[in-house]
Coordinates of C-alpha atoms and ligand atoms in Angstrom, one line a residue:
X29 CA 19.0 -4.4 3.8
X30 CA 18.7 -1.1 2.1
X31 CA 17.7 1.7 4.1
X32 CA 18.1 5.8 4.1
X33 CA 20.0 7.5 6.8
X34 CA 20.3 10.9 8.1
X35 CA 23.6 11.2 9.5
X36 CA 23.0 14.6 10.1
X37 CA 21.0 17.6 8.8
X38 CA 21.4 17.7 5.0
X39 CA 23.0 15.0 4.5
X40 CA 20.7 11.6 3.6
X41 CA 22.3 8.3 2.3
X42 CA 21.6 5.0 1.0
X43 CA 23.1 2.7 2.7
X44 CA 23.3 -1.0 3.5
X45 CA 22.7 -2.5 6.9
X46 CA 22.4 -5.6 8.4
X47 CA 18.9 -6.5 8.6
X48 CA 17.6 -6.0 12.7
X49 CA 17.0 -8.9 14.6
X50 CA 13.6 -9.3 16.5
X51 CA 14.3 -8.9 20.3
X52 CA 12.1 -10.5 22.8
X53 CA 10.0 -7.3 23.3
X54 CA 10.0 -6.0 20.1
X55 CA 7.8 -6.5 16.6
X56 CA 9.8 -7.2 13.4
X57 CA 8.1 -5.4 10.3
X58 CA 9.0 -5.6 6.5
X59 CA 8.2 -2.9 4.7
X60 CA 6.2 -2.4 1.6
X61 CA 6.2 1.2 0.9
X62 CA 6.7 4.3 3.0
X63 CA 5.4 7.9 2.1
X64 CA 7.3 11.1 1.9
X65 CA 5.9 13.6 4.5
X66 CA 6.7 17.3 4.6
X67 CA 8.4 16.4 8.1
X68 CA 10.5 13.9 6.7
X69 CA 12.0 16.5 4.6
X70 CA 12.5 19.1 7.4
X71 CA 14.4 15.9 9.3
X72 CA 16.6 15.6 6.2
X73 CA 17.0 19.3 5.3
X74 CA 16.2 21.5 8.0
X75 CA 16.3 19.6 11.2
X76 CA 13.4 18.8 13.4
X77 CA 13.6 19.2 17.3
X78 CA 12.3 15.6 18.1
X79 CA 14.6 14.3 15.1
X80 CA 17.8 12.2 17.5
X81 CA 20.7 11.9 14.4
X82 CA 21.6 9.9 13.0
X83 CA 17.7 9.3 11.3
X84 CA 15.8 6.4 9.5
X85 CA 13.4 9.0 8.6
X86 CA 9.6 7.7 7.3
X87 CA 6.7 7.0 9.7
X88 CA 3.8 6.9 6.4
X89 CA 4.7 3.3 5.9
X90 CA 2.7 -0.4 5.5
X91 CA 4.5 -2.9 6.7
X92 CA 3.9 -6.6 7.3
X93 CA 5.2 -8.3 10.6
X94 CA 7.5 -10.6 10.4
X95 CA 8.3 -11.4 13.9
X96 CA 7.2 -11.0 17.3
X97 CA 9.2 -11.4 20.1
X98 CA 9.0 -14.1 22.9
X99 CA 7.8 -11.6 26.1
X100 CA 5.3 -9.8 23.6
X101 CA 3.9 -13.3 22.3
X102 CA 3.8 -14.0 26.1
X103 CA 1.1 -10.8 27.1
X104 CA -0.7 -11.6 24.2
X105 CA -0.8 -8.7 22.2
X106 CA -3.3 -8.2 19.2
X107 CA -0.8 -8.2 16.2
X108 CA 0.8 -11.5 15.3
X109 CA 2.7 -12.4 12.5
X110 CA 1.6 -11.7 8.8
X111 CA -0.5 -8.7 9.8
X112 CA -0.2 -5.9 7.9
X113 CA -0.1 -2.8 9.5
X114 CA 0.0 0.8 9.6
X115 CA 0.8 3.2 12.6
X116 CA 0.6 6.4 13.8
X117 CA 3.9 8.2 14.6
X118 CA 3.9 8.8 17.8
X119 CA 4.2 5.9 20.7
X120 CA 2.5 7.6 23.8
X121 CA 4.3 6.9 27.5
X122 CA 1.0 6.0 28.5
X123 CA 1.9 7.9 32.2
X124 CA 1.6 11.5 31.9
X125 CA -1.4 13.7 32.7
X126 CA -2.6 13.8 28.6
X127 CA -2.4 10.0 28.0
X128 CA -4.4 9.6 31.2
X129 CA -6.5 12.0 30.1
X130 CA -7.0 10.2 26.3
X131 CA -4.8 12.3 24.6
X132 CA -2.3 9.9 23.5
X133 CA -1.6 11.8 20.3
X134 CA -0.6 15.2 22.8
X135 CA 1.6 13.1 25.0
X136 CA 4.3 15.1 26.2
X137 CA 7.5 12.2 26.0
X138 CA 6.2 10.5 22.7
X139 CA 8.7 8.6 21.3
X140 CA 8.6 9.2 17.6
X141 CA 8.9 6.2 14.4
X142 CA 10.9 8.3 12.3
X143 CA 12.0 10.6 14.9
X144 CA 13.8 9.1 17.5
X145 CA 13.5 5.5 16.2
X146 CA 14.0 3.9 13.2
X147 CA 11.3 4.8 10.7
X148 CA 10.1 3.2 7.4
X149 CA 12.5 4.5 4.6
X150 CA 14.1 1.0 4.9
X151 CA 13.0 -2.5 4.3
X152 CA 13.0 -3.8 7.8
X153 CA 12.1 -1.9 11.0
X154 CA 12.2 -3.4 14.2
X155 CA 9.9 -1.3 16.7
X156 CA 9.0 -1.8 20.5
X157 CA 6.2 -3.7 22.0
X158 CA 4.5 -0.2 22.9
X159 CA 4.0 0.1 18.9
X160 CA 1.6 -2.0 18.8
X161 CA -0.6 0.9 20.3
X162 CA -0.5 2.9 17.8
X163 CA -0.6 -0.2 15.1
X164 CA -4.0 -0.5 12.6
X165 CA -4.9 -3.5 10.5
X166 CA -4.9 -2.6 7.0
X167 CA -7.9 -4.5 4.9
X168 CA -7.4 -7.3 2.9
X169 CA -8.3 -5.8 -0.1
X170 CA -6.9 -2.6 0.4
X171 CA -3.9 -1.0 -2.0
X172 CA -0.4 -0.9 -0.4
X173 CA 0.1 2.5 -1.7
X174 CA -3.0 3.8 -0.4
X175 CA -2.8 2.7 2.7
X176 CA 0.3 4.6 3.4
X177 CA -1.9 7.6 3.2
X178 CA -3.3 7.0 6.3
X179 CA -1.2 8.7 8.6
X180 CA -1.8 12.0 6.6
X181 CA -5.5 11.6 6.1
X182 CA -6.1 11.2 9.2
X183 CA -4.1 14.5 10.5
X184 CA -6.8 16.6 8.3
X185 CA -9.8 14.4 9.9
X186 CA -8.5 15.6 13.1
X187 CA -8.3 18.9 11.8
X188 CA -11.6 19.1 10.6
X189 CA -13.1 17.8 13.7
X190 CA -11.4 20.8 15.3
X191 CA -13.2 23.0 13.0
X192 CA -15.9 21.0 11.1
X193 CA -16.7 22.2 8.1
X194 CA -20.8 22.8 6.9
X195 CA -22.7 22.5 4.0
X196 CA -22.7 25.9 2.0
X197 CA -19.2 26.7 3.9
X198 CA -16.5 28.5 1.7
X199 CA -13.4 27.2 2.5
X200 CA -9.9 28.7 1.9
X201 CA -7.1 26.2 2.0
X202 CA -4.3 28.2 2.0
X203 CA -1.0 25.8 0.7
X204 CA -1.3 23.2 -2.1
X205 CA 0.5 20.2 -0.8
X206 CA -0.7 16.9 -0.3
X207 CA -1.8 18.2 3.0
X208 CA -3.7 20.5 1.0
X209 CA -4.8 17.9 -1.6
X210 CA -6.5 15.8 1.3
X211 CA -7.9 19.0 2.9
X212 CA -9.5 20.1 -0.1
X213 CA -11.1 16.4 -0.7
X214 CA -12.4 16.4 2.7
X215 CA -14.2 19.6 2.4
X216 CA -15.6 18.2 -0.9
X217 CA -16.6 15.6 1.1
X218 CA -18.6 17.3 3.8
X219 CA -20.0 19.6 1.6
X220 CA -18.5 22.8 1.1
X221 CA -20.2 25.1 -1.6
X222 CA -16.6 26.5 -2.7
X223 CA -13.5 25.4 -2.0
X224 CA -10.6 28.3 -3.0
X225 CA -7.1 26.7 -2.8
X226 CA -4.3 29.6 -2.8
X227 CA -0.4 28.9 -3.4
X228 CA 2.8 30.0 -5.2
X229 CA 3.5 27.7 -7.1
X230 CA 1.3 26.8 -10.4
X231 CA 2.3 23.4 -11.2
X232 CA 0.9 22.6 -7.6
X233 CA -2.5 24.1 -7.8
X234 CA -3.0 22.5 -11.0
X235 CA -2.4 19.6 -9.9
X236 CA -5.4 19.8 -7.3
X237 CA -7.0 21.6 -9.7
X238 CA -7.2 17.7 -11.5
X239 CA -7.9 15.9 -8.5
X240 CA -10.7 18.3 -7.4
X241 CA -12.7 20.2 -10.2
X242 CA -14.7 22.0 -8.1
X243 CA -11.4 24.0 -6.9
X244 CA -10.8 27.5 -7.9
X245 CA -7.3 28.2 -7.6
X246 CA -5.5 31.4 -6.9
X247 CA -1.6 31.9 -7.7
X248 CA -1.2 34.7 -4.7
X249 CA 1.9 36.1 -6.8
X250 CA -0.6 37.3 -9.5
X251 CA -3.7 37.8 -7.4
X252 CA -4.5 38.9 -4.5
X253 CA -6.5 35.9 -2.5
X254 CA -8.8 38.2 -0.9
X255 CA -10.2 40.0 -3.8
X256 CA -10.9 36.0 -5.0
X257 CA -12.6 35.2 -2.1
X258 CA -14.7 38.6 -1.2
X259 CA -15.8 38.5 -5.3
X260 CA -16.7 34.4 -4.8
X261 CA -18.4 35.5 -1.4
X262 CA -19.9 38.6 -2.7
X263 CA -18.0 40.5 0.3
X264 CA -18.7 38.5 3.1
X265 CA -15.2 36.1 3.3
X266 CA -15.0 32.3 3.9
X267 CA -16.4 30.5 6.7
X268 CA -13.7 28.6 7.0
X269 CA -9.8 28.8 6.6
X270 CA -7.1 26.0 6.9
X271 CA -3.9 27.1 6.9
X272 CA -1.8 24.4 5.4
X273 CA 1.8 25.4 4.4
X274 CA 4.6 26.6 6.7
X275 CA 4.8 30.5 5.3
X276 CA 4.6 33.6 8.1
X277 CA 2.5 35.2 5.2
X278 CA -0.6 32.5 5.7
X279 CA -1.5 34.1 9.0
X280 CA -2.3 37.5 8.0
X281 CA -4.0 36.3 4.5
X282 CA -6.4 33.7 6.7
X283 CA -7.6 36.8 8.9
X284 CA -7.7 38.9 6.0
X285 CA -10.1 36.3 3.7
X286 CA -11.8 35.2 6.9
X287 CA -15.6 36.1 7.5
X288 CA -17.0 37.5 10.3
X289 CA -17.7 34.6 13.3
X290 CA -15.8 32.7 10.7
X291 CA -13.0 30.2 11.9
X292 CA -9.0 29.5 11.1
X293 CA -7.6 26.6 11.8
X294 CA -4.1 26.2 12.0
X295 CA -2.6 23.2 10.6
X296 CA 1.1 23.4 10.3
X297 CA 3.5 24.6 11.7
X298 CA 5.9 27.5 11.3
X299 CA 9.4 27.6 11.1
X300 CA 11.2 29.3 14.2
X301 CA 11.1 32.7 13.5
X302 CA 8.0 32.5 11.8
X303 CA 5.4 31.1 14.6
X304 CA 5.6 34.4 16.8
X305 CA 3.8 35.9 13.9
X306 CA 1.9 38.9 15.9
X307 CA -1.9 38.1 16.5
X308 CA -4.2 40.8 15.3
X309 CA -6.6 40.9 18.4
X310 CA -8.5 43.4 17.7
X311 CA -9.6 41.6 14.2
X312 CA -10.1 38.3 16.2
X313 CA -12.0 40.1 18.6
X314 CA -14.6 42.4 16.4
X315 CA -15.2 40.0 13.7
X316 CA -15.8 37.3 16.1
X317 CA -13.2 34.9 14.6
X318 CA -12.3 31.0 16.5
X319 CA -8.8 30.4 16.1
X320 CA -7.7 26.6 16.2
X321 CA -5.1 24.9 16.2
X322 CA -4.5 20.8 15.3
X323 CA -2.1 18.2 15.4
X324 CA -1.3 14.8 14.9
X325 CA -4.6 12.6 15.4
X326 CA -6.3 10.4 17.3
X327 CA -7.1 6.0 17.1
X328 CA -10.6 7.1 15.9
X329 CA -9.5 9.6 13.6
X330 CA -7.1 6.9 12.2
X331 CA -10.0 4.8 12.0
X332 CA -12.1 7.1 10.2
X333 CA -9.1 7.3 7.8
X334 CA -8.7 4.0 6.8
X335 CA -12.6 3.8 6.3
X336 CA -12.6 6.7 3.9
X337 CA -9.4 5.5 1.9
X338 CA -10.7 1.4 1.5
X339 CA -13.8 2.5 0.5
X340 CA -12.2 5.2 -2.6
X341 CA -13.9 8.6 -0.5
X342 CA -10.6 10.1 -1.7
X343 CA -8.9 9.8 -4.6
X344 CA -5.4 8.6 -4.0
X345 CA -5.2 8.2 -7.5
X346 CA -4.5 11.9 -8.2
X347 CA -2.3 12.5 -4.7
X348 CA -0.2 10.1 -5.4
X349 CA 1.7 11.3 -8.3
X350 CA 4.6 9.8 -8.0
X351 CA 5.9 5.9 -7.0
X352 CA 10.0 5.4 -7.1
X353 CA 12.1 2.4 -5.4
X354 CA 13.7 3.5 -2.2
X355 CA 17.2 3.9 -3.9
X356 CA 15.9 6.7 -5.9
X357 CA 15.2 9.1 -2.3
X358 CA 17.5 11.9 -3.9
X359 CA 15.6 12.1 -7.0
X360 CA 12.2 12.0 -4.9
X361 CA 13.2 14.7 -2.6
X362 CA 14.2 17.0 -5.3
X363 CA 11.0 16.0 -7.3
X364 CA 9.2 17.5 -4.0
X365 CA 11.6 20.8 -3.5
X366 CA 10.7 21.3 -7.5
X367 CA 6.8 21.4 -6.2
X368 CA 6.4 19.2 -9.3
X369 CA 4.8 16.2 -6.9
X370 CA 1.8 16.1 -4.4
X371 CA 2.8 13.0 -2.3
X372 CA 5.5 10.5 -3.2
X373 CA 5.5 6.7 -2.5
X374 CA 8.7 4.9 -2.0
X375 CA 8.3 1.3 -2.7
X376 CA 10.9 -0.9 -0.9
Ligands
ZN27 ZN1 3.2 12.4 8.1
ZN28 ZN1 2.1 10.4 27.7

């Protein structure tokens, strides 16, 4: 079978494999179609500190099981053969005090798909029984290449129930990814009477710009955000601010465009270095603002996202802007450094 490795950082290959067997406690799962995520291209370029090399990277993926092993047949688990599924990275321990608690998604010895096992830019994966926890059943009549946007979609669900966003709301989304994209649909969603999207890089922002007319975009080379924002909010700043890109520069812009008792929520995360970015206290402090921080998300979030992606609540169509066959992974990850492409689908 075909499949891309990361030997080590910077340095991803095709390559062809033997395709896994099923073992008696584990799932077998052929894969439609995996998603490029931003952290699948720090694993390949930068490095990632739950990354174990060598890397099948890819945890966005639908895949239908194949097999299932004898012992998990045995405890009669809820997947079976044929199902097609999606998961959520992360497979909790199920022991420590935050997976007691119901945090499965901020267990402490998660073992990642695409991290430290194999993940979905390949056309088999074999995965352990604990998997299945973190399995969904895609609809019937769902699209395959939609439904690899669930993992993603439901990281800015979770986000958003950290810092829901109102009716009337300004939102800043500051970083024009697909992360961005999906933010910037959601707010649509619940509402928002303006939605300012600020990033570097043109081709980006207009290509939210098409997805979401409502957006007004601001290149923060040319313009500074925060005259954008006080102008749109006749002084008074945005309710609310999602910081959704990786640059140290994000942090001061949010507190800068942030309104007073506004909120920031902080969706990514920085590159060392970068997150001990000095807290301005005495802003947070006198103009009331809630800091927040998100990640990963939970079964109901997941839920949530699958619900709002059968039923076309986002349009896919425009986030999506690019579908390739898994041989072509240099061409899509230099198609994503070029920031000429929101999310990319590798079909296998
Ligand atoms: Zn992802
Ligand atoms: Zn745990």
């Amino acid at each position: 079978m075909r499949v891309v490795q990361v030997t080590r950082v910077g340095e991803a290959k095709l390559a062809d494999v033997p395709k896994p067997r099923c073992g008696e406690d584990e799932y077998l799962l052929k894969v439609h179609a995996c998603a490029i995520c931003g952290t699948d291209v720090k694993i390949i370029s930068q490095g990632h500190k739950l990354a174990r090399y060598p890397v099948v990277p890819g945890h966005e993926f639908v895949a239908t099981i194949e097999a299932v092993g004898k012992k998990v047949k045995e405890q009669g688990y809820p997947f079976a053969e044929n199902d097609t599924v999606v998961m959520s990275p992360g497979i909790p321990c199920g022991r420590c005090v935050e997976c007691l608690c119901g945090h499965l998604h901020l267990c402490r010895n998660k073992t990642g798909v695409g991290f430290q096992l194999p993940g979905g830019f390949a056309e088999y994966v074999v995965l352990p029984e604990q998997a299945a926890l973190c399995f969904l059943r895609v609809p019937e009549s769902m699209d395959l290449d939609d439904a690899t946007m669930m993992e993603p979609v439901a990281c800015c669900v979770h986000g958003q129930s950290k810092m829901p966003i109102s009716p009337l709301d300004t939102v800043v989304i500051i970083g024009a990814g697909a992360i961005g994209a999906i933010h910037c649909e959601l707010a649509r969603l619940f509402g928002a009477a303006r939605i300012i999207l600020v990033d570097i890089l043109d081709t980006r922002l207009g290509l939210i710009e098409k997805l979401n007319g409502a957006v007004i975009t601001v290149n923060s080379t040319r313009r500074d955000p925060s005259e954008v924002v006080m102008e749109a909010t006749k002084g008074a700043g945005a309710e609310k601010v999602i910081i959704a890109c990786a640059a140290a520069a994000a942090y001061p812009l949010a507190t800068k465009v942030c309104a007073r008792d506004g909120s920031i929520l902080f969706f990514s995360g920085f590159p060392p270095g970068a997150e001990r970015a000095p807290l301005d206290i005495n802003t947070i402090h006198y103009e009331q603002l809630q800091i927040l921080g998100s990640f990963g998300s939970t079964r109901m979030d997941q839920k949530r996202s699958l619900d709002l992606l059968e039923g076309k609540r986002i349009n896919t169509e425009r986030i999506i802007t690019h579908r390739m066959p898994l041989d072509q992974i240099h061409e899509a990850l230099e198609l994503i450094r070029s920031g000429d492409a929101l999310k990319i689908v590798l079909r296998m």
